[in-house]
Amino acid sequence: MEAQHNEAALAGPAPRLDLSVDGHVHTGFAKGRLSVGALVTAAEDAGLTQVTFADLAGPETTWLRAYFDAVRRAQKRTDLALRVAVEVEIVRPDGWVAFPADLGELEAISISLAGVPLPAGLTPPERVRALIRAGELRASEVTELVVEATVNAVERSSRYAPTQLARPLGVLAALGIDEAELDEHGIRRLVDACRTARVVVEVSEAWRTPSLRLARALAAAGVPLVAASDTADASQLGRWRYVRAVQGVVDWVSGGTPR
């Protein structure tokens, strides 16, 4: 762990997690039932100062104009800083993501991996688990595919818009694979890709990602981190538990006192 202190010194100041910011909130446009306005009111009540709305969207999405307009209208009625983003899925091993048709008014894109991008296509976790049980895939192969696709997506997406990485390596848990099976080289590849592409990594309250191990490596490398509820539930806004644990790790790496 001393090496991580030294690495942080070389990389510059470690990022600080601002718990008044929520970098990933879902609305009723794609997930949940609450309007943008209702979520803004809940965010105000929770003491937040900034919210990024990041509903899941793709090539077939038809509601983006209404979504943009709803956020803009809400901004006129609040002192909170509201950002409009979308979550997009990584769908191929080369890092191709399922962008919606219009990226023009987006302030960020949040990329996520919900399955494993096998050569035959994006494959859901339950199917991949079955392939592993049948001996058609090895867990180590799947882990490498997850890292490779994520690294490629980080590099690709950052060319088009400011990018956030949602739930980094979180799909491994859905696959029944312990992240501890990923060696330091794999961790380093992901961290280096995020740093080079200037990608912000979401610390997800809902998904408890990144792991403390990965969070330490990201913080030591100076990769920006943002607290993210990743929720459509107004009652969860500003209620940080896992994020506070990661905040303690970030403070430790930066030489401060863990909270």
XYZ file of C-alpha atoms in Angstrom, residues 130-246:
117
model
C -24.085 -21.464 -18.415
C -21.240 -21.422 -20.948
C -18.703 -21.396 -18.114
C -20.429 -24.307 -16.364
C -20.459 -26.252 -19.640
C -16.741 -25.680 -20.091
C -17.243 -23.676 -23.288
C -15.730 -20.594 -21.677
C -13.234 -20.126 -18.857
C -13.737 -17.495 -16.183
C -10.302 -16.081 -17.003
C -11.325 -15.647 -20.654
C -14.503 -13.857 -19.661
C -12.625 -11.555 -17.302
C -10.203 -10.649 -20.080
C -13.115 -9.938 -22.440
C -14.725 -7.642 -19.866
C -11.509 -5.688 -19.325
C -10.732 -5.505 -23.049
C -14.197 -4.261 -24.001
C -14.220 -1.709 -21.172
C -10.779 -0.349 -22.045
C -11.714 -0.100 -25.717
C -15.015 1.618 -24.907
C -13.295 4.151 -22.656
C -10.904 5.037 -25.462
C -13.609 5.115 -28.140
C -16.344 7.015 -26.286
C -14.071 9.767 -25.024
C -13.513 10.865 -28.638
C -17.168 11.844 -28.979
C -18.204 13.382 -25.662
C -17.079 13.794 -22.049
C -17.333 10.259 -20.709
C -18.138 8.638 -17.385
C -17.577 4.956 -16.701
C -20.537 3.435 -14.852
C -20.244 0.332 -12.676
C -16.615 -0.508 -13.603
C -16.155 -4.300 -13.624
C -19.544 -4.631 -11.926
C -20.681 -7.221 -14.457
C -18.168 -9.690 -12.974
C -20.327 -10.092 -9.858
C -23.361 -10.848 -12.044
C -21.250 -13.516 -13.739
C -20.292 -15.101 -10.418
C -16.649 -14.134 -10.938
C -14.681 -12.679 -8.037
C -12.827 -9.543 -9.103
C -9.897 -10.839 -7.047
C -9.276 -13.234 -9.938
C -8.288 -10.232 -12.047
C -4.541 -9.690 -11.822
C -2.817 -6.358 -11.288
C -2.045 -6.081 -14.993
C -5.772 -6.040 -15.767
C -6.417 -3.414 -13.100
C -3.555 -1.316 -14.433
C -4.845 -1.508 -18.016
C -8.231 -0.182 -16.977
C -6.803 2.543 -14.750
C -4.359 3.699 -17.423
C -7.125 3.828 -20.035
C -9.322 5.977 -17.783
C -6.468 8.325 -16.951
C -5.299 8.694 -20.551
C -8.829 9.289 -21.887
C -9.667 11.647 -18.992
C -12.720 9.611 -18.145
C -14.609 10.172 -14.895
C -15.331 6.968 -12.976
C -18.648 6.715 -11.165
C -18.640 5.412 -7.604
C -21.981 3.633 -7.626
C -24.014 3.417 -4.451
C -26.524 1.036 -6.031
C -23.945 -1.358 -7.501
C -21.113 -0.913 -4.942
C -18.541 -0.350 -7.646
C -15.684 0.178 -8.151
C -14.318 -2.238 -5.580
C -12.125 -0.711 -2.882
C -9.130 -2.296 -4.612
C -9.941 -0.640 -7.928
C -10.888 2.630 -6.220
C -7.449 2.761 -4.571
C -5.740 2.258 -7.918
C -7.900 4.887 -9.622
C -7.347 7.427 -6.864
C -3.598 6.790 -6.820
C -3.486 7.477 -10.560
C -5.438 10.711 -10.188
C -8.487 9.479 -12.112
C -11.505 11.715 -11.351
C -14.279 10.042 -9.356
C -17.897 11.089 -8.942
C -20.496 9.866 -6.468
C -23.402 8.214 -8.288
C -26.624 6.917 -6.784
C -27.519 5.228 -10.112
C -31.107 5.232 -8.912
C -34.592 6.257 -9.964
C -35.713 6.269 -6.306
C -35.966 9.777 -4.880
C -35.549 8.471 -1.326
C -32.028 7.267 -2.137
C -30.660 10.621 -3.272
C -27.880 11.851 -1.000
C -27.876 8.635 1.052
C -24.264 7.571 0.704
C -23.016 4.450 2.440
C -20.753 2.596 0.023
C -19.665 5.912 -1.484
C -18.496 7.040 1.966
C -16.386 3.885 2.261
C -14.738 4.718 -1.054
